XYZ file of C-alpha atoms in Angstrom:
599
model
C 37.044 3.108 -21.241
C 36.488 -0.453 -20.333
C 36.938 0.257 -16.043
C 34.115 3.812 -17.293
C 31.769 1.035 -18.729
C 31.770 -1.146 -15.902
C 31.373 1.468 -13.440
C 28.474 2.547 -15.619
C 27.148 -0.690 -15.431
C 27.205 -1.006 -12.107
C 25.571 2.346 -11.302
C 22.560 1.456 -13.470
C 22.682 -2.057 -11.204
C 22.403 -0.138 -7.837
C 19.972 2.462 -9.150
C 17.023 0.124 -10.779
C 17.840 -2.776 -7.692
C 14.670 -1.759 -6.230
C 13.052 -2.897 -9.407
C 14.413 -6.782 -8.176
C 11.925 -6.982 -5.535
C 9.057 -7.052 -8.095
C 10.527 -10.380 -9.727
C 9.173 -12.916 -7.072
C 5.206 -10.953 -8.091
C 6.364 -11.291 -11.941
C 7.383 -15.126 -11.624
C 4.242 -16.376 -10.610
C 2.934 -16.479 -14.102
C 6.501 -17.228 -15.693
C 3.977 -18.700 -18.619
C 2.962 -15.692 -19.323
C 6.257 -14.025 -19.033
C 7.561 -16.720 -22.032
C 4.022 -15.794 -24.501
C 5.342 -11.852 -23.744
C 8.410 -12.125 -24.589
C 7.857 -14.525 -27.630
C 5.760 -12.234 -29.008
C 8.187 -9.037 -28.252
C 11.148 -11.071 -29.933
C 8.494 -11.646 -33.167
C 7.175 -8.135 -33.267
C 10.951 -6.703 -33.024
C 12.208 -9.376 -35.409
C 9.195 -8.076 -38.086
C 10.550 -4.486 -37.536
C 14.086 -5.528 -38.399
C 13.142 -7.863 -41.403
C 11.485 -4.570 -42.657
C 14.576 -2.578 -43.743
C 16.352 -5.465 -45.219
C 12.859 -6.366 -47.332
C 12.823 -2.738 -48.297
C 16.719 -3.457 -49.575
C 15.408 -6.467 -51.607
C 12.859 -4.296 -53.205
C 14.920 -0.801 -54.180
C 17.708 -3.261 -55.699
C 15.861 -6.012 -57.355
C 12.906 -4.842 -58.734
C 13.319 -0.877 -58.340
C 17.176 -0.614 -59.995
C 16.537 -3.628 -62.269
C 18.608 -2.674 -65.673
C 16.392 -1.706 -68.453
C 16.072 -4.545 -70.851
C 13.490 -6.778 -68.635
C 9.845 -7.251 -69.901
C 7.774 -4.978 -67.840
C 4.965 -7.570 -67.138
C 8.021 -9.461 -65.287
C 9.274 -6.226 -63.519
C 5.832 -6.001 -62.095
C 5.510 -9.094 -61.208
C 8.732 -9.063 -59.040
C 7.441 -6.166 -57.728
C 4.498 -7.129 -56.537
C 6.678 -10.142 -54.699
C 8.334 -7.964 -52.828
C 5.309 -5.721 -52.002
C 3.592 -9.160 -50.682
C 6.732 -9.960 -48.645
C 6.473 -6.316 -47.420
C 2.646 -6.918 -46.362
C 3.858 -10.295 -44.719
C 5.913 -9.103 -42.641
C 4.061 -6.293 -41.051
C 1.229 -8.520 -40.851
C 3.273 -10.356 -38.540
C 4.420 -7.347 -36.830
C 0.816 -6.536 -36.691
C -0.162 -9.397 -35.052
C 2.911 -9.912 -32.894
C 2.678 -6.698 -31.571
C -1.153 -6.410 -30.522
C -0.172 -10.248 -28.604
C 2.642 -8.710 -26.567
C 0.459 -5.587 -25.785
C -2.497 -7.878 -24.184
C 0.009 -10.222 -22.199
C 2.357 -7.411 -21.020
C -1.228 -5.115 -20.001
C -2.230 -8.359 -18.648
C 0.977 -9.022 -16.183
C 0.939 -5.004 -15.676
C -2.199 -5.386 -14.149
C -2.153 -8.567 -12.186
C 1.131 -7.974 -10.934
C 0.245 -4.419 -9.449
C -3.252 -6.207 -8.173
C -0.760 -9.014 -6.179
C 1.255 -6.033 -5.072
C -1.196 -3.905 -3.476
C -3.121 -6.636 -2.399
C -0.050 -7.796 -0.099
C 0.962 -4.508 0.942
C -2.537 -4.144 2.213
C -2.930 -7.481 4.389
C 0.650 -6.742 5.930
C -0.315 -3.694 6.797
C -3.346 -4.669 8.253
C -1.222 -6.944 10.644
C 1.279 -4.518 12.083
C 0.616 -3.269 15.441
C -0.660 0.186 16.609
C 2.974 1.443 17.039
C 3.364 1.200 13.553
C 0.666 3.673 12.797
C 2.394 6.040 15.158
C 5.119 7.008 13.133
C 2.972 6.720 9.631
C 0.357 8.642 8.362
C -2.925 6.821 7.504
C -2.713 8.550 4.242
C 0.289 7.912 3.404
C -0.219 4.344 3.183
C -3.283 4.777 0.755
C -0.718 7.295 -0.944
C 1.808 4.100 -1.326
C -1.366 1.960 -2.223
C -3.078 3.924 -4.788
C 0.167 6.569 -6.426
C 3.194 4.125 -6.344
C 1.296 1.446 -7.611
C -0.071 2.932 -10.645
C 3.211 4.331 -11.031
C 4.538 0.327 -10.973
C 1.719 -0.375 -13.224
C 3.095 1.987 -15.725
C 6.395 0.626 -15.759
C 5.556 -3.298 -15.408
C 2.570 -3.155 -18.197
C 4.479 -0.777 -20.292
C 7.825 0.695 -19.659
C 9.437 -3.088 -19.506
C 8.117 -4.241 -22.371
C 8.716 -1.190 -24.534
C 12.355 -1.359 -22.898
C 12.890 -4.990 -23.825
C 11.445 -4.244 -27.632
C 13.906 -1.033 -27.895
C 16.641 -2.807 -26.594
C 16.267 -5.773 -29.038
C 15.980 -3.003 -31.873
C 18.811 -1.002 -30.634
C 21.213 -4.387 -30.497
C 19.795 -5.540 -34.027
C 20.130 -2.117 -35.632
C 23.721 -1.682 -34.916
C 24.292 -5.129 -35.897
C 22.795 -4.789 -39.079
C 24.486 -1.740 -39.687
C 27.727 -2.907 -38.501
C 27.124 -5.802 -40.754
C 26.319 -3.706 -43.871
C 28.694 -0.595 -43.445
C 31.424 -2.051 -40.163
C 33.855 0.576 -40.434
C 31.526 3.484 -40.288
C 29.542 2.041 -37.947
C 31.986 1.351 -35.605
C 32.925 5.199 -35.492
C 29.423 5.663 -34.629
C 29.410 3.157 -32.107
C 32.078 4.867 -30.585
C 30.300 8.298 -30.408
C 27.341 7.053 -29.207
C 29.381 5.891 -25.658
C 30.284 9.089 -25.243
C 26.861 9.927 -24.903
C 25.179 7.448 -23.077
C 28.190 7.687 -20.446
C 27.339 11.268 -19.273
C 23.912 10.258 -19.950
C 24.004 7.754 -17.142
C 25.153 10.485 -14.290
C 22.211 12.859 -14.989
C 19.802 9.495 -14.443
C 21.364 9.345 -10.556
C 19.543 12.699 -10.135
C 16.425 11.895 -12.022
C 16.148 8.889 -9.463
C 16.337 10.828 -5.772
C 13.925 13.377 -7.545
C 11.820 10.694 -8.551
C 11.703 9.444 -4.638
C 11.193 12.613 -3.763
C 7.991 14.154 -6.013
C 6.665 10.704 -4.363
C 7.362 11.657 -0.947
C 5.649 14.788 -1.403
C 2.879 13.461 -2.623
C 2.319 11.164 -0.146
C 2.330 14.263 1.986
C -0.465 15.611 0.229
C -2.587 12.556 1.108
C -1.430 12.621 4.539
C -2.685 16.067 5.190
C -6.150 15.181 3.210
C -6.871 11.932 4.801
C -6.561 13.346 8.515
C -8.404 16.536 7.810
C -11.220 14.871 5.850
C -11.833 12.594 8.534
C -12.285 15.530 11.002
C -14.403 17.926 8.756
C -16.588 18.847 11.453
C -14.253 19.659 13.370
C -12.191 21.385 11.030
C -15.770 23.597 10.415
C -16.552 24.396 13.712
C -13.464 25.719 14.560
C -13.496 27.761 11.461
C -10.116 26.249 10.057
C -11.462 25.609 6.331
C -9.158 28.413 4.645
C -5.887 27.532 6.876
C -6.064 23.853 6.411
C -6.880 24.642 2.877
C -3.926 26.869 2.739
C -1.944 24.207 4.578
C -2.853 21.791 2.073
C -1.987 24.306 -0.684
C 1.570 24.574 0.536
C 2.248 20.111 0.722
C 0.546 20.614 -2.300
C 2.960 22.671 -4.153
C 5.807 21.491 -2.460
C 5.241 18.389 -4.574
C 4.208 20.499 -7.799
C 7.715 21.926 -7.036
C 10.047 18.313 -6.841
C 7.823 16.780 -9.846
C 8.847 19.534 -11.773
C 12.309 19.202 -10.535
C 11.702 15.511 -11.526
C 10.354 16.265 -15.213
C 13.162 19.101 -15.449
C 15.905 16.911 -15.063
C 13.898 13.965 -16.728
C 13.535 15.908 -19.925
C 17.425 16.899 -19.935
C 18.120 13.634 -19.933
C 16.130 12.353 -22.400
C 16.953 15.636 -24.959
C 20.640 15.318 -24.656
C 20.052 11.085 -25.519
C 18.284 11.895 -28.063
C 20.404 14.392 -29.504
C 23.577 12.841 -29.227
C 22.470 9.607 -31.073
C 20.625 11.350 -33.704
C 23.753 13.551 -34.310
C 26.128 10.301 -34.121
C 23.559 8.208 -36.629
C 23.682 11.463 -38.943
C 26.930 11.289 -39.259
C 26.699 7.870 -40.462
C 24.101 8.805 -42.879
C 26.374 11.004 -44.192
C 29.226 8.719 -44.703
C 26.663 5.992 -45.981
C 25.841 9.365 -49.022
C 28.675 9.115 -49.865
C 29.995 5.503 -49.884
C 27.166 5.675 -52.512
C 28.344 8.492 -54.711
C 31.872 7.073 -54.535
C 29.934 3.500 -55.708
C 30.879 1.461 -52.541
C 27.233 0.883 -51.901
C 24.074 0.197 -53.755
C 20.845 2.250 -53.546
C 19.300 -0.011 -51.795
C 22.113 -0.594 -48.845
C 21.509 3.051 -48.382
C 17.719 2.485 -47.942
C 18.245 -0.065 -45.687
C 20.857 1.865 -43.790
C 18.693 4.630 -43.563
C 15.537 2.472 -42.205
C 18.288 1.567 -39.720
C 19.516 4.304 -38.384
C 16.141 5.453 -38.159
C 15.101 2.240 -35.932
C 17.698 3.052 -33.670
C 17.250 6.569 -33.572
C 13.889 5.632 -32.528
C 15.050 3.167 -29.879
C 17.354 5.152 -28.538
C 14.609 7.619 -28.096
C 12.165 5.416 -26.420
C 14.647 4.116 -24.471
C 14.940 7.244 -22.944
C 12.072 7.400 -21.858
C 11.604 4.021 -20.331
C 14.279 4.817 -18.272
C 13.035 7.649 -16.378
C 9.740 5.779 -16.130
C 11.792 3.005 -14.547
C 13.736 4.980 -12.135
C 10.700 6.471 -11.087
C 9.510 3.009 -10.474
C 12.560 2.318 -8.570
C 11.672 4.703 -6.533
C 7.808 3.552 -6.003
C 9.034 0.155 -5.476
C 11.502 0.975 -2.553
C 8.641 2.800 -0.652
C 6.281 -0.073 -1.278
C 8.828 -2.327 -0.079
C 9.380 -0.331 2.972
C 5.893 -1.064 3.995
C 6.286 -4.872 3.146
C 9.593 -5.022 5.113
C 8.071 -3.435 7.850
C 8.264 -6.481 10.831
C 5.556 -5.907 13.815
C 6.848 -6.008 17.051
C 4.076 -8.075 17.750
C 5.250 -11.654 16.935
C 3.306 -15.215 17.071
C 5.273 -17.168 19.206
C 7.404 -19.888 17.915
C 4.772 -22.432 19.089
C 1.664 -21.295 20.550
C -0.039 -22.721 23.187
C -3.710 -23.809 22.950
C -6.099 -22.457 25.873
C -9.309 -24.934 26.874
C -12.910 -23.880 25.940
C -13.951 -22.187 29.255
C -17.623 -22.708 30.375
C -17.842 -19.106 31.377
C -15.309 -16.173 31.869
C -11.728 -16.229 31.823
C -9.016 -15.705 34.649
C -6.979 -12.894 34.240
C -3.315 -11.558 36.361
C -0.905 -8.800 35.844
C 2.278 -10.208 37.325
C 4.238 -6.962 37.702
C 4.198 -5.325 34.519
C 6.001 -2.980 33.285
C 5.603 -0.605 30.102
C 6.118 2.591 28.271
C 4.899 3.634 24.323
C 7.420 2.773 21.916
C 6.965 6.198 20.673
C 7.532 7.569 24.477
C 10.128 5.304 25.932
C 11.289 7.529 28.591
C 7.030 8.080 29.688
C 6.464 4.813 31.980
C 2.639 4.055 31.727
C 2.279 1.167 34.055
C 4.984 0.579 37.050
C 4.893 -3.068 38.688
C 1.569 -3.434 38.017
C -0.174 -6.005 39.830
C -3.867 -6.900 39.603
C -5.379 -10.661 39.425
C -9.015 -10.849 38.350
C -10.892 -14.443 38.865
C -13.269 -16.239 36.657
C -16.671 -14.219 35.478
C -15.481 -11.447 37.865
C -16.656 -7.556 36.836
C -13.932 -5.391 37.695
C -14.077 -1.237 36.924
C -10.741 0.837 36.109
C -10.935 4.092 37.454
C -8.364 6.792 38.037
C -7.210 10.333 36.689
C -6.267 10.678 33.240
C -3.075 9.296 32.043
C -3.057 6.362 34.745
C -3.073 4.028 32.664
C -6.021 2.162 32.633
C -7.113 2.158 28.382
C -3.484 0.704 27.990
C -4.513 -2.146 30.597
C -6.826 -3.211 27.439
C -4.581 -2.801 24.701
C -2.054 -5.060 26.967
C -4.479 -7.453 27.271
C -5.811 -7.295 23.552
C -1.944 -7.946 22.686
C -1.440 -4.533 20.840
C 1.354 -3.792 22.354
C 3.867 -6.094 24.383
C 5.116 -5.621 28.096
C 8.475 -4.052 28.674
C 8.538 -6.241 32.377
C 6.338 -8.694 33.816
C 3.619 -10.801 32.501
C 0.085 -10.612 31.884
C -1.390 -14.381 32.273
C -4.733 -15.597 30.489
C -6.251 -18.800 31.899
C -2.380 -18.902 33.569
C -0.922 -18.684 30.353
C 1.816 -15.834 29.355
C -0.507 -14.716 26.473
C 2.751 -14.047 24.462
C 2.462 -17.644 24.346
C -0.690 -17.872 22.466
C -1.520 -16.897 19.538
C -2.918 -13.638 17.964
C -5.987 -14.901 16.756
C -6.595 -17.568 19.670
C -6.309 -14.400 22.086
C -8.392 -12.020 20.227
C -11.267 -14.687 19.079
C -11.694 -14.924 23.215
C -11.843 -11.249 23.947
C -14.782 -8.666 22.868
C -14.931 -4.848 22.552
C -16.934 -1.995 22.970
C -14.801 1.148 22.645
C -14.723 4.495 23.634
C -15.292 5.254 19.809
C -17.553 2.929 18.461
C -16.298 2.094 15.235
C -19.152 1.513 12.199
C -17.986 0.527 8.696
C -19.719 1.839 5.644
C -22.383 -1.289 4.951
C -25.832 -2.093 6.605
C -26.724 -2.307 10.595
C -26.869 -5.921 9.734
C -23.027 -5.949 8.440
C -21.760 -4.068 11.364
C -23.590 -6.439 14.186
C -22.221 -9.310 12.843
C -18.646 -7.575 12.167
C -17.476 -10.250 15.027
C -19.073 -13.094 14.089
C -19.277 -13.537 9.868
C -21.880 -15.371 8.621
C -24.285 -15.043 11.921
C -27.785 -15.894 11.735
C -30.266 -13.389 11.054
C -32.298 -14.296 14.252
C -28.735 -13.804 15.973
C -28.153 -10.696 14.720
C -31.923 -9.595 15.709
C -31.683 -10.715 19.227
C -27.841 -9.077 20.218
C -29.190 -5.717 18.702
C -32.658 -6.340 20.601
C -30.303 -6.816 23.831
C -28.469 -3.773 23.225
C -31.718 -1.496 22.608
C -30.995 -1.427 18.812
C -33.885 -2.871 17.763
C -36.020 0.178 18.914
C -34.553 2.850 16.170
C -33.900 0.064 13.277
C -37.473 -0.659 12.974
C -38.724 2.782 12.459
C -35.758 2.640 9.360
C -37.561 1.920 6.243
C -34.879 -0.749 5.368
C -34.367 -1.980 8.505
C -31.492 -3.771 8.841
C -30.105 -3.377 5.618
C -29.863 0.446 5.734
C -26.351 1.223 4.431
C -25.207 3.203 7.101
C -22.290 5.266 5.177
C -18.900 6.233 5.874
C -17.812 5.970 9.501
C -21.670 5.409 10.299
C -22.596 9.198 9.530
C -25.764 8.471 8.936
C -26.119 7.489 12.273
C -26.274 9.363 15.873
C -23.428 8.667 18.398
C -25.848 6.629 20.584
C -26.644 4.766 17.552
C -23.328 3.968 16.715
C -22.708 3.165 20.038
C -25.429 0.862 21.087
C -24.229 -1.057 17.389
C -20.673 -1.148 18.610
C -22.566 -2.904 22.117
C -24.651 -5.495 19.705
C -21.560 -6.244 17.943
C -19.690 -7.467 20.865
C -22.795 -9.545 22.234
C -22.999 -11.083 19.500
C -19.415 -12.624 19.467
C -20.312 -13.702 22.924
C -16.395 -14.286 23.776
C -15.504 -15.111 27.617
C -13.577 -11.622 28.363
C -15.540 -8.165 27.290
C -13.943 -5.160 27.657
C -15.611 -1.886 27.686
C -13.703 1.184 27.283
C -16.365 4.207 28.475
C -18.944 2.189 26.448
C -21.829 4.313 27.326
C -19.944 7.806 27.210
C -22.186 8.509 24.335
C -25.662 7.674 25.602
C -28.007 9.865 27.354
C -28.937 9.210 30.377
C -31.943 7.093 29.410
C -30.026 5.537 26.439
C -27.552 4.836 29.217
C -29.730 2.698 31.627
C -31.358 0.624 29.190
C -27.776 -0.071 27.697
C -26.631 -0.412 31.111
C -29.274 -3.200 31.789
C -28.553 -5.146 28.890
C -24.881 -5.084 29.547
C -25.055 -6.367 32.792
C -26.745 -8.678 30.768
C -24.173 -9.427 28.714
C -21.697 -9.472 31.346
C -22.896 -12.506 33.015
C -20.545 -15.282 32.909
C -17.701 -13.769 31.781
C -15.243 -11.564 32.757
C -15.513 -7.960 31.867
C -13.370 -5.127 32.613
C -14.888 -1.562 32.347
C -13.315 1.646 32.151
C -15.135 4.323 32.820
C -14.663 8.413 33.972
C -18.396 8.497 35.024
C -18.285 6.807 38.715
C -21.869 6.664 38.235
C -21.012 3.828 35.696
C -19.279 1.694 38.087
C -20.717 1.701 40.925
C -22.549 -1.960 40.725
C -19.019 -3.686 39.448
C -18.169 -7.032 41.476
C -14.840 -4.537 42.116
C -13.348 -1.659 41.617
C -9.871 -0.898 40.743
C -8.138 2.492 41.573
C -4.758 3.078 39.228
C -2.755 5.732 39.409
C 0.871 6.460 38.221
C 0.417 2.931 36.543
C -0.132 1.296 39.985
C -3.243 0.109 41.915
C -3.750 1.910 44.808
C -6.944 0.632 45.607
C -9.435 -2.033 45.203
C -12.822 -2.777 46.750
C -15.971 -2.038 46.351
C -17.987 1.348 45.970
C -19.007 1.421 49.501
C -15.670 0.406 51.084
C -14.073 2.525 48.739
C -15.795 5.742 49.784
C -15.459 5.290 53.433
C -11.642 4.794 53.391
C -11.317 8.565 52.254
C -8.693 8.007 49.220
C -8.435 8.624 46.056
C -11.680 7.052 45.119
C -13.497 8.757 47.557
C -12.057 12.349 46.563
C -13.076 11.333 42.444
C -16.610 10.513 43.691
C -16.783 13.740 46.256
C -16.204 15.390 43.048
C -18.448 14.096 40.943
C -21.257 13.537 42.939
C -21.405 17.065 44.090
C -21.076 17.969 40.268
């Protein structure tokens, strides 16, 4: 029985371990902690004192012998009815303290919790979101941590209350009636022993219904970020339908979950109940055969029913807290997730540069994480000087977009070294490389806020006149005035409100305005019309001035001014010059612009 228990024990251990993680969040506010559980160990000693205060009352004022005055009967009665009121005023009291702290470390905890979840995740690299759904994150954010809530605000406390019941219950009653207690004790093991296997089960379904929920918000997320897509390809009813099926896939495991849940917490129930009865029963009659007063019986049965009661809650708290087990482990997956982008052991600092910086690709090598076996770039080798403007071109797939997420540090070389300023910029740190680079991609990216908000995205707390004079560079200017807010018209989710030229020429204002030495442009005016496109183009060569700026672009017509143009293909340049001496030597640069010239 002994080796059963321990094994038990242990089992319990290894199932709620996940739980462990959440004590370095909980010990922050240890104070707090110590007012909780002060007022738990008041509130449950109140609840005890109550049977034995009910004992004092049936035998010394109740079963008093006839004889006494009844002025005095009363009067001892009403001393025990004001020790009665007493204590549940303290219970009262105790209990409303512990609800407000424990609520109180529920929430702050969970607000820590998904706080730091969020700002790691923010910081892992783009291979990370390769192999993880965006909304499966905000499923991990917003489901598992209300499901942590639950259990940290709640389920613990009640736990630790029940638990101090449960011990002081059977004490008391093994106090007051040992030998028939002890029998009951004994039941009781038997139940709690099978009780503990059908808990395993209740734990992997509990990981599970949260799994497939997280697939649910997976599937929403992406398709709700493509609606118009989704509608002009007519696809409402089968994504719909594919949503349906995640959907009831995790109707399907909660239920599971619940099914097995509610076993468990029937069969605890049952069996203690049944065991406690049978104490009852004894405790009858141990009172018929005059072993025990009226009012041990009383108190035995408040007892019993206090245990009963804890046992029953109990239940309960433990298949909220292997659910939270389960929450907790996918939360901490996220926080244990390590970027493959490190800062180096001790970063280098770079000088201010008066204009643009140097750049070289010394050989590099590289393939996607996710696509080992798929080499991108092959030996590359490119050097670009001071304030130079140098185009990518080449087919699709060459390579030339992962040039800038090399150089923005997104992903690391497999071979080779790309220098900054002569400096490996593994050496440097994140935010000392990206402060000195600026963006404009393919995609321009708008946050939900005002035009004003999403100028100075780069450069917080910029000047209005700053903000006025990048968007007047970037032909901004000439649609925000005819918005009756101006500059503080919220521009809504993703910049909806907002044409793709819009968003576009606010994407260019943004990264004027940060005015860092190397701008990269990845097809920054694919967007534009054509006479969006030249007035953009004009202020970019604007903004290109003194730095150095690499452009990618499909549109030759884009390049054809650059200091230099750079031909990749098969993640190798194969040829650099200008447009001119380009499309004389006949290559590959000549056949692109044959094309799209005659097109």
């Amino acid at each position: 029985m002994l080796a059963g228990e321990v094994g038990g024990s242990q089992a319990v251990t290894r199932r709620l371990q996940p739980l462990r993680d959440l004590l370095p969040h909980v010990a922050r506010y240890r104070g707090r902690v110590g007012l909780a559980l002060l007022f738990l160990l008041l509130a449950a000693g109140a609840t005890l004192a109550l049977p034995y205060a009910v004992k004092l009352l049936v035998d010394g004022a109740l079963a008093r012998p006839p004889g006494g005055a009844p002025e005095e009967q009363l009067a001892t009665i009403r001393e025990h009815f004001l020790l009665l009121f007493a204590v549940s005023l303290l219970l009262g009291l105790a209990t409303a303290a512990r609800y407000y702290m424990v609520s109180w470390i529920g929430e702050r905890v969970t607000t820590d919790l998904r706080q730091a979840v969020y700002a790691h995740v923010l910081r892992q690299s783009p291979q990370f979101f390769e192999t993880l759904k965006t909304g499966e994150v905000l499923s991990r954010l917003s489901a598992d941590t209300t499901v942590i809530h639950h259990a940290v605000g709640s389920s613990v406390s009640m736990g630790l209350r029940n638990l101090v019941l449960l011990l002081g219950g059977l004490t008391m009653l093994l106090t007051t009636t040992p030998r028939l207690m002890l029998s009951v004790a004994g039941i009781i093991v038997l139940v709690v022993l099978p009780a503990v296997l059908i808990a395993r089960r209740v734990r992997k379904l509990s990981r599970a219904s949260q799994d497939r929920l997280a697939d649910t918000g997976g599937i929403a997320g992406e398709v709700l970020n493509a609606v118009p897509v989704v509608q002009s390809y007519g696809r409402e009813t089968a994504e719909a339908e594919r949503f349906g099926r995640a959907n009831e896939e995790a109707f399907v495991a909660s239920m599971r979950r619940t099914g097995t849940r509610s076993a468990l917490t029937g069969f605890v129930i049952i069996g203690v109940f049944a065991s406690l009865l049978y104490g009852m029963y004894g405790g009858v009659r141990a009172v018929l055969a005059g072993e025990m007063s009226a009012g041990q019986l009383s108190q035995t049965a408040l007892y019993v029913m206090v245990v009963a009661g804890s046992v029953a809650v109990l239940a309960e708290v433990w298949g909220d807290l292997l659910r939270a087990a389960g929450a907790t482990e996918r939360l901490m997956e996220l926080l244990a997730a390590h970027s493959p982008i490190a800062e180096p052991a001790q970063s280098v600092s770079l000088a201010e540069p008066a204009g643009g910086l140097p750049l070289r690709f010394s050989q590099v090598q590289f393939a996607y994480p996710s696509r080992p076996t798929a080499q991108v770039l092959n030996g590359l080798e490119l050097s670009i000087p001071t304030g130079q403007t140098v185009a990518l071109v080449g087919p699709s797939g060459a390579g030339k977009t992962t040039i800038l997420q090399l150089v923005q540090r997104f992903y690391d070389v497999a071979g080779g070294a790309i220098l900054v300023d002569g400096v490996d910029l593994r050496r440097l740190s994140l935010a000392e490389l990206r402060r000195r680079i600026a963006v404009v991609p393919q995609e321009a990216v708008i946050f939900s806020g005002s035009i004003a908000d999403n100028i100075a995205y780069g450069r917080a707390g910029a000047a209005p006149d700053a903000i006025r004079a990048a968007a007047s560079a970037a032909f901004v200017d000439d649609f925000v005035r005819r918005l009756p807010e101006g500059y503080d018209t919220v521009v809504g989710e993703r910049g909806l409100r907002l044409s793709g030229g819009q968003r576009q020429r606010i994407a260019i204002a943004r990264a004027m305005l940060k005015n860092a030495p190397l701008l990269l442009l990845d097809e920054a005016t694919s967007s534009l019309d054509a006479e969006s496109e030249r007035a953009v183009q004009a202020a970019l060569e604007v903004a290109m001035a003194g730095r150095t700026t690499i452009i990618v672009a499909h549109r030759l017509a884009t390049v054809q001014r650059a200091e230099r143009i750079i031909v990749v293909d098969h993640g190798r340049v194969v040829e650099d010059g200008t447009h001119a001496l380009l499309v004389a030597s006949g290559g590959l640069y000549a056949r692109l612009a044959a094309l799209q010239f005659a097109a």
